[in-house]
Amino acid sequence: MVRDLTRSHPRCKDELDRLAKILVSDLDRVSAAVVTRVLTEIPELGSPDSETSWETTMASGIGNIGALMSMMTYGVPANAGIEPPEGALEFFRAMIGRGADITAILRAYRIGHAELWNQWMRVVSEGIENLEDLPEILTVSSAHMFSYMDSVCERLVAEYEPERRRQLTSAAAQRVATAQAIVAGEDVDVDSAGARLNYRLRRHHVALVLWPASRRVEAQGTEGLERYAFALAEELGTECPLLVPASRGCVWAWLGAADARRLAPVIAAEPPPAGVAVAAGAVGHGLEGFRESHRQAVEARRVCGLRERPPTDVVHYRSVSLLAALCTDPASAQRFLVSELGELNGPDEATRRLRTTLGTFLEVGSSHARAARVLGIHQKTVAYRVHRAEDLLGYRITDRRAPLEAALLLSAFLEG
């Protein structure tokens, strides 16, 4: 049971009041001793040499010690439901923001309590006027300190999860807003934006757009997509990726590195897991590279959306840049196919084989022999199919080679 300060002997109460005032008069030194011990014994809360860590923890120490002593002086019960001091709440919020868990925060209070008791014992032993009052003073002050610390810690435990969720939500919303501002071309300060994103912008980047390509992955939310982005970053040996949720279950991601060569292997990356689709931009540098690589990844994603089936490999913008230009307007792209291919645009399997053969023939330099080797058929079959394709086109392939190759490329891509 907590000893009631108001029921202590009047002389002891006066002595407590006097001794508490002695400690409060030296509050800065006492708080500094408490803070030094806390930061030394719990390095994850920050270093005593860090100005930010020191100021935040000092504000908490001064607030808590001042409140505790004032309550003891005026006989206010330590568990009276008084709100923790603002400095203590700022320390609490700052520690959560740095990733400290509730265990570390409560340990800081226990260590701080131990050091405060040492400081209080020093004041009492040096300043007490009547040694007969010592047992009563120590009993009452100890009970008061323990009760105050218990009350504050109970409140912090209750507030930890709501505050952590609030900070996570706030930080996530800030990252989304900042990334959207950058890719929209808004004028932003690169260092401030990088701090909000927790991602360094003054380096090389590769942007990705990830989206679910199966109902199983879609049901997982963004978990499967984010897992792949982290796995790719680990494979490349880069820092953690920047991940930003986008619309319709998509995720925007950026991988960053000081050396552009570290990002080059994205081109040869292993296929993503089943159900995960990925589009990638080219390597860019700085804020503009961050923005342009994302634009390219979004374009590659848009082109993939025109296909009959989702991609199974990472789709790089460089491999579909021509298609992206051709498919700016999907309706116009379809009209282009019909106009250029005519009857060769038919959906049946025989006509598809003619398109494939003609496309391969043009790709290998109009060589029947090379096309035959690539396709694994006789070169006379290649010659027949090319001739048959020209009949369906209604013109010789040498007459409109460039638009014909573009149309065949587009057709092959859309068919998946």
PDB file of C-alpha atoms in Angstrom, residues 11-212:
ATOM      1  CA  ARG A  11       7.868  17.641  10.857  1.00  0.00           C
ATOM      2  CA  CYS A  12       8.670  14.913   8.308  1.00  0.00           C
ATOM      3  CA  LYS A  13       6.402  16.499   5.745  1.00  0.00           C
ATOM      4  CA  ASP A  14       8.155  19.837   6.191  1.00  0.00           C
ATOM      5  CA  GLU A  15      11.505  18.089   5.875  1.00  0.00           C
ATOM      6  CA  LEU A  16      10.391  16.310   2.690  1.00  0.00           C
ATOM      7  CA  ASP A  17       9.288  19.635   1.276  1.00  0.00           C
ATOM      8  CA  ARG A  18      12.626  21.247   2.070  1.00  0.00           C
ATOM      9  CA  LEU A  19      14.718  18.372   0.697  1.00  0.00           C
ATOM     10  CA  ALA A  20      12.624  18.149  -2.504  1.00  0.00           C
ATOM     11  CA  LYS A  21      13.205  21.858  -3.083  1.00  0.00           C
ATOM     12  CA  ILE A  22      16.959  21.307  -2.672  1.00  0.00           C
ATOM     13  CA  LEU A  23      16.885  18.640  -5.406  1.00  0.00           C
ATOM     14  CA  VAL A  24      14.684  20.778  -7.678  1.00  0.00           C
ATOM     15  CA  SER A  25      17.086  23.693  -7.305  1.00  0.00           C
ATOM     16  CA  ASP A  26      19.721  21.426  -8.842  1.00  0.00           C
ATOM     17  CA  LEU A  27      17.322  19.915 -11.384  1.00  0.00           C
ATOM     18  CA  ASP A  28      19.513  20.358 -14.463  1.00  0.00           C
ATOM     19  CA  ARG A  29      22.462  18.512 -12.922  1.00  0.00           C
ATOM     20  CA  VAL A  30      20.279  15.734 -11.518  1.00  0.00           C
ATOM     21  CA  SER A  31      18.498  15.291 -14.844  1.00  0.00           C
ATOM     22  CA  ALA A  32      21.833  15.237 -16.684  1.00  0.00           C
ATOM     23  CA  ALA A  33      23.039  12.425 -14.411  1.00  0.00           C
ATOM     24  CA  VAL A  34      19.845  10.446 -15.060  1.00  0.00           C
ATOM     25  CA  VAL A  35      19.974  11.003 -18.830  1.00  0.00           C
ATOM     26  CA  THR A  36      23.666  10.105 -19.091  1.00  0.00           C
ATOM     27  CA  ARG A  37      23.057   6.797 -17.351  1.00  0.00           C
ATOM     28  CA  VAL A  38      19.955   5.975 -19.427  1.00  0.00           C
ATOM     29  CA  LEU A  39      21.636   6.677 -22.785  1.00  0.00           C
ATOM     30  CA  THR A  40      24.831   4.910 -21.749  1.00  0.00           C
ATOM     31  CA  GLU A  41      23.049   1.731 -20.665  1.00  0.00           C
ATOM     32  CA  ILE A  42      20.496   1.692 -23.518  1.00  0.00           C
ATOM     33  CA  PRO A  43      22.443   2.714 -26.664  1.00  0.00           C
ATOM     34  CA  GLU A  44      19.477   1.995 -28.953  1.00  0.00           C
ATOM     35  CA  LEU A  45      17.820   5.122 -27.532  1.00  0.00           C
ATOM     36  CA  GLY A  46      20.668   7.280 -28.827  1.00  0.00           C
ATOM     37  CA  SER A  47      24.121   8.417 -27.800  1.00  0.00           C
ATOM     38  CA  PRO A  48      24.853  10.919 -25.002  1.00  0.00           C
ATOM     39  CA  ASP A  49      26.930  12.732 -27.643  1.00  0.00           C
ATOM     40  CA  SER A  50      23.921  13.127 -29.948  1.00  0.00           C
ATOM     41  CA  GLU A  51      22.381  16.567 -29.519  1.00  0.00           C
ATOM     42  CA  THR A  52      18.927  15.371 -30.558  1.00  0.00           C
ATOM     43  CA  SER A  53      18.951  12.321 -28.248  1.00  0.00           C
ATOM     44  CA  TRP A  54      20.290  14.382 -25.374  1.00  0.00           C
ATOM     45  CA  GLU A  55      17.747  17.192 -25.695  1.00  0.00           C
ATOM     46  CA  THR A  56      14.780  14.847 -26.070  1.00  0.00           C
ATOM     47  CA  THR A  57      15.779  12.666 -23.099  1.00  0.00           C
ATOM     48  CA  MET A  58      16.664  15.715 -20.967  1.00  0.00           C
ATOM     49  CA  ALA A  59      13.232  17.221 -21.565  1.00  0.00           C
ATOM     50  CA  SER A  60      11.684  13.975 -20.375  1.00  0.00           C
ATOM     51  CA  GLY A  61      13.964  13.790 -17.343  1.00  0.00           C
ATOM     52  CA  ILE A  62      13.326  17.381 -16.276  1.00  0.00           C
ATOM     53  CA  GLY A  63       9.577  16.971 -16.784  1.00  0.00           C
ATOM     54  CA  ASN A  64       9.283  13.717 -14.858  1.00  0.00           C
ATOM     55  CA  ILE A  65      11.581  14.677 -11.983  1.00  0.00           C
ATOM     56  CA  GLY A  66       9.986  18.100 -11.642  1.00  0.00           C
ATOM     57  CA  ALA A  67       6.480  16.625 -11.619  1.00  0.00           C
ATOM     58  CA  LEU A  68       7.422  13.878  -9.161  1.00  0.00           C
ATOM     59  CA  MET A  69       9.025  16.288  -6.693  1.00  0.00           C
ATOM     60  CA  SER A  70       6.212  18.830  -6.988  1.00  0.00           C
ATOM     61  CA  MET A  71       3.615  16.151  -6.274  1.00  0.00           C
ATOM     62  CA  MET A  72       5.644  14.954  -3.267  1.00  0.00           C
ATOM     63  CA  THR A  73       6.008  18.511  -1.979  1.00  0.00           C
ATOM     64  CA  TYR A  74       2.292  19.284  -2.234  1.00  0.00           C
ATOM     65  CA  GLY A  75       1.155  15.899  -1.023  1.00  0.00           C
ATOM     66  CA  VAL A  76      -0.483  14.932  -4.324  1.00  0.00           C
ATOM     67  CA  PRO A  77      -0.837  11.104  -4.630  1.00  0.00           C
ATOM     68  CA  ALA A  78       1.513   9.768  -7.291  1.00  0.00           C
ATOM     69  CA  ASN A  79      -1.280   7.675  -8.812  1.00  0.00           C
ATOM     70  CA  ALA A  80      -3.754  10.557  -8.960  1.00  0.00           C
ATOM     71  CA  GLY A  81      -4.204  10.142 -12.719  1.00  0.00           C
ATOM     72  CA  ILE A  82      -2.206  13.221 -13.660  1.00  0.00           C
ATOM     73  CA  GLU A  83      -1.046  13.253 -17.305  1.00  0.00           C
ATOM     74  CA  PRO A  84       2.673  12.556 -17.874  1.00  0.00           C
ATOM     75  CA  PRO A  85       4.622  15.778 -18.505  1.00  0.00           C
ATOM     76  CA  GLU A  86       4.778  16.952 -22.124  1.00  0.00           C
ATOM     77  CA  GLY A  87       8.541  16.396 -22.194  1.00  0.00           C
ATOM     78  CA  ALA A  88       8.002  12.769 -21.182  1.00  0.00           C
ATOM     79  CA  LEU A  89       5.412  12.313 -23.934  1.00  0.00           C
ATOM     80  CA  GLU A  90       7.765  13.865 -26.496  1.00  0.00           C
ATOM     81  CA  PHE A  91      10.488  11.429 -25.437  1.00  0.00           C
ATOM     82  CA  PHE A  92       7.987   8.561 -25.700  1.00  0.00           C
ATOM     83  CA  ARG A  93       6.907   9.574 -29.218  1.00  0.00           C
ATOM     84  CA  ALA A  94      10.508  10.173 -30.341  1.00  0.00           C
ATOM     85  CA  MET A  95      11.607   6.737 -29.108  1.00  0.00           C
ATOM     86  CA  ILE A  96       8.789   5.044 -30.999  1.00  0.00           C
ATOM     87  CA  GLY A  97       9.767   7.043 -34.084  1.00  0.00           C
ATOM     88  CA  ARG A  98      13.303   5.658 -33.777  1.00  0.00           C
ATOM     89  CA  GLY A  99      11.951   2.110 -33.648  1.00  0.00           C
ATOM     90  CA  ALA A 100      12.347   1.505 -29.898  1.00  0.00           C
ATOM     91  CA  ASP A 101       9.955  -1.090 -28.513  1.00  0.00           C
ATOM     92  CA  ILE A 102       8.036  -0.738 -25.258  1.00  0.00           C
ATOM     93  CA  THR A 103      10.562  -2.948 -23.444  1.00  0.00           C
ATOM     94  CA  ALA A 104      13.391  -0.476 -24.120  1.00  0.00           C
ATOM     95  CA  ILE A 105      11.234   2.478 -23.073  1.00  0.00           C
ATOM     96  CA  LEU A 106      10.206   0.836 -19.787  1.00  0.00           C
ATOM     97  CA  ARG A 107      13.822  -0.124 -19.124  1.00  0.00           C
ATOM     98  CA  ALA A 108      14.775   3.522 -19.580  1.00  0.00           C
ATOM     99  CA  TYR A 109      12.291   4.447 -16.854  1.00  0.00           C
ATOM    100  CA  ARG A 110      13.629   1.753 -14.510  1.00  0.00           C
ATOM    101  CA  ILE A 111      17.231   2.897 -15.013  1.00  0.00           C
ATOM    102  CA  GLY A 112      16.185   6.527 -14.687  1.00  0.00           C
ATOM    103  CA  HIS A 113      14.333   5.696 -11.468  1.00  0.00           C
ATOM    104  CA  ALA A 114      17.418   3.964 -10.051  1.00  0.00           C
ATOM    105  CA  GLU A 115      19.675   6.929 -10.827  1.00  0.00           C
ATOM    106  CA  LEU A 116      17.114   9.420  -9.494  1.00  0.00           C
ATOM    107  CA  TRP A 117      16.998   7.457  -6.229  1.00  0.00           C
ATOM    108  CA  ASN A 118      20.805   7.692  -6.015  1.00  0.00           C
ATOM    109  CA  GLN A 119      20.592  11.471  -6.492  1.00  0.00           C
ATOM    110  CA  TRP A 120      17.774  11.729  -3.947  1.00  0.00           C
ATOM    111  CA  MET A 121      19.707   9.693  -1.377  1.00  0.00           C
ATOM    112  CA  ARG A 122      22.637  12.059  -1.807  1.00  0.00           C
ATOM    113  CA  VAL A 123      20.416  15.076  -1.157  1.00  0.00           C
ATOM    114  CA  VAL A 124      18.797  13.410   1.854  1.00  0.00           C
ATOM    115  CA  SER A 125      22.038  12.166   3.411  1.00  0.00           C
ATOM    116  CA  GLU A 126      23.736  15.542   3.006  1.00  0.00           C
ATOM    117  CA  GLY A 127      20.768  17.755   3.845  1.00  0.00           C
ATOM    118  CA  ILE A 128      18.649  16.040   6.495  1.00  0.00           C
ATOM    119  CA  GLU A 129      18.559  17.940   9.787  1.00  0.00           C
ATOM    120  CA  ASN A 130      17.119  15.306  12.111  1.00  0.00           C
ATOM    121  CA  LEU A 131      18.335  11.721  11.613  1.00  0.00           C
ATOM    122  CA  GLU A 132      15.283  10.443  13.487  1.00  0.00           C
ATOM    123  CA  ASP A 133      13.200  11.459  10.459  1.00  0.00           C
ATOM    124  CA  LEU A 134      15.359   9.461   8.007  1.00  0.00           C
ATOM    125  CA  PRO A 135      13.375   6.161   8.063  1.00  0.00           C
ATOM    126  CA  GLU A 136      10.063   7.960   7.566  1.00  0.00           C
ATOM    127  CA  ILE A 137      11.418  10.179   4.793  1.00  0.00           C
ATOM    128  CA  LEU A 138      12.973   7.266   2.926  1.00  0.00           C
ATOM    129  CA  THR A 139       9.843   5.126   3.296  1.00  0.00           C
ATOM    130  CA  VAL A 140       7.472   7.833   2.115  1.00  0.00           C
ATOM    131  CA  SER A 141       9.674   9.115  -0.728  1.00  0.00           C
ATOM    132  CA  SER A 142      10.455   5.598  -1.986  1.00  0.00           C
ATOM    133  CA  ALA A 143       6.763   4.655  -2.034  1.00  0.00           C
ATOM    134  CA  HIS A 144       5.938   7.907  -3.832  1.00  0.00           C
ATOM    135  CA  MET A 145       8.615   7.416  -6.506  1.00  0.00           C
ATOM    136  CA  PHE A 146       7.596   3.813  -7.174  1.00  0.00           C
ATOM    137  CA  SER A 147       3.938   4.778  -7.370  1.00  0.00           C
ATOM    138  CA  TYR A 148       4.688   7.643  -9.784  1.00  0.00           C
ATOM    139  CA  MET A 149       6.829   5.444 -12.038  1.00  0.00           C
ATOM    140  CA  ASP A 150       4.207   2.682 -12.030  1.00  0.00           C
ATOM    141  CA  SER A 151       1.492   5.174 -12.952  1.00  0.00           C
ATOM    142  CA  VAL A 152       3.496   6.699 -15.811  1.00  0.00           C
ATOM    143  CA  CYS A 153       4.623   3.317 -17.161  1.00  0.00           C
ATOM    144  CA  GLU A 154       1.086   1.924 -17.114  1.00  0.00           C
ATOM    145  CA  ARG A 155      -0.029   4.919 -19.154  1.00  0.00           C
ATOM    146  CA  LEU A 156       2.827   4.483 -21.652  1.00  0.00           C
ATOM    147  CA  VAL A 157       2.108   0.776 -22.088  1.00  0.00           C
ATOM    148  CA  ALA A 158      -1.529   1.594 -22.864  1.00  0.00           C
ATOM    149  CA  GLU A 159      -0.516   4.290 -25.351  1.00  0.00           C
ATOM    150  CA  TYR A 160       2.326   2.413 -27.069  1.00  0.00           C
ATOM    151  CA  GLU A 161       0.412   0.485 -29.749  1.00  0.00           C
ATOM    152  CA  PRO A 162      -1.985   3.341 -30.686  1.00  0.00           C
ATOM    153  CA  GLU A 163       0.962   5.757 -30.949  1.00  0.00           C
ATOM    154  CA  ARG A 164       3.052   3.289 -32.958  1.00  0.00           C
ATOM    155  CA  ARG A 165       0.168   2.716 -35.394  1.00  0.00           C
ATOM    156  CA  ARG A 166      -0.428   6.447 -35.660  1.00  0.00           C
ATOM    157  CA  GLN A 167       3.221   7.101 -36.478  1.00  0.00           C
ATOM    158  CA  LEU A 168       3.353   4.281 -39.001  1.00  0.00           C
ATOM    159  CA  THR A 169       0.214   5.566 -40.699  1.00  0.00           C
ATOM    160  CA  SER A 170       1.471   9.144 -40.652  1.00  0.00           C
ATOM    161  CA  ALA A 171       4.917   8.183 -41.996  1.00  0.00           C
ATOM    162  CA  ALA A 172       3.373   6.009 -44.707  1.00  0.00           C
ATOM    163  CA  ALA A 173       1.008   8.790 -45.780  1.00  0.00           C
ATOM    164  CA  GLN A 174       3.932  11.215 -45.885  1.00  0.00           C
ATOM    165  CA  ARG A 175       5.968   8.826 -48.053  1.00  0.00           C
ATOM    166  CA  VAL A 176       3.067   8.395 -50.472  1.00  0.00           C
ATOM    167  CA  ALA A 177       2.471  12.147 -50.735  1.00  0.00           C
ATOM    168  CA  THR A 178       6.174  12.874 -51.240  1.00  0.00           C
ATOM    169  CA  ALA A 179       6.644  10.182 -53.901  1.00  0.00           C
ATOM    170  CA  GLN A 180       3.529  11.349 -55.725  1.00  0.00           C
ATOM    171  CA  ALA A 181       4.786  14.937 -55.684  1.00  0.00           C
ATOM    172  CA  ILE A 182       8.133  13.900 -57.169  1.00  0.00           C
ATOM    173  CA  VAL A 183       6.739  11.732 -59.964  1.00  0.00           C
ATOM    174  CA  ALA A 184       4.170  14.436 -60.768  1.00  0.00           C
ATOM    175  CA  GLY A 185       7.058  16.794 -61.517  1.00  0.00           C
ATOM    176  CA  GLU A 186       6.503  19.137 -58.562  1.00  0.00           C
ATOM    177  CA  ASP A 187       9.407  21.269 -57.383  1.00  0.00           C
ATOM    178  CA  VAL A 188      10.682  19.589 -54.207  1.00  0.00           C
ATOM    179  CA  ASP A 189      13.793  19.985 -52.075  1.00  0.00           C
ATOM    180  CA  VAL A 190      15.794  16.815 -52.697  1.00  0.00           C
ATOM    181  CA  ASP A 191      17.183  16.485 -49.167  1.00  0.00           C
ATOM    182  CA  SER A 192      13.898  17.206 -47.382  1.00  0.00           C
ATOM    183  CA  ALA A 193      12.081  14.811 -49.704  1.00  0.00           C
ATOM    184  CA  GLY A 194      14.703  12.143 -49.087  1.00  0.00           C
ATOM    185  CA  ALA A 195      14.276  12.539 -45.319  1.00  0.00           C
ATOM    186  CA  ARG A 196      10.508  12.120 -45.597  1.00  0.00           C
ATOM    187  CA  LEU A 197      10.945   9.069 -47.797  1.00  0.00           C
ATOM    188  CA  ASN A 198      13.760   7.668 -45.635  1.00  0.00           C
ATOM    189  CA  TYR A 199      15.500   7.070 -48.957  1.00  0.00           C
ATOM    190  CA  ARG A 200      18.553   8.794 -50.431  1.00  0.00           C
ATOM    191  CA  LEU A 201      17.717  10.538 -53.696  1.00  0.00           C
ATOM    192  CA  ARG A 202      21.229  11.716 -54.638  1.00  0.00           C
ATOM    193  CA  ARG A 203      22.254   8.385 -56.210  1.00  0.00           C
ATOM    194  CA  HIS A 204      21.295   5.940 -58.965  1.00  0.00           C
ATOM    195  CA  HIS A 205      17.823   4.372 -59.072  1.00  0.00           C
ATOM    196  CA  VAL A 206      15.799   1.693 -60.813  1.00  0.00           C
ATOM    197  CA  ALA A 207      12.040   2.046 -60.503  1.00  0.00           C
ATOM    198  CA  LEU A 208       9.670  -0.906 -60.469  1.00  0.00           C
ATOM    199  CA  VAL A 209       5.923  -1.258 -60.692  1.00  0.00           C
ATOM    200  CA  LEU A 210       4.641  -4.488 -59.161  1.00  0.00           C
ATOM    201  CA  TRP A 211       1.090  -5.802 -59.434  1.00  0.00           C
ATOM    202  CA  PRO A 212      -0.768  -9.043 -58.658  1.00  0.00           C
TER     203      PRO A 212
END
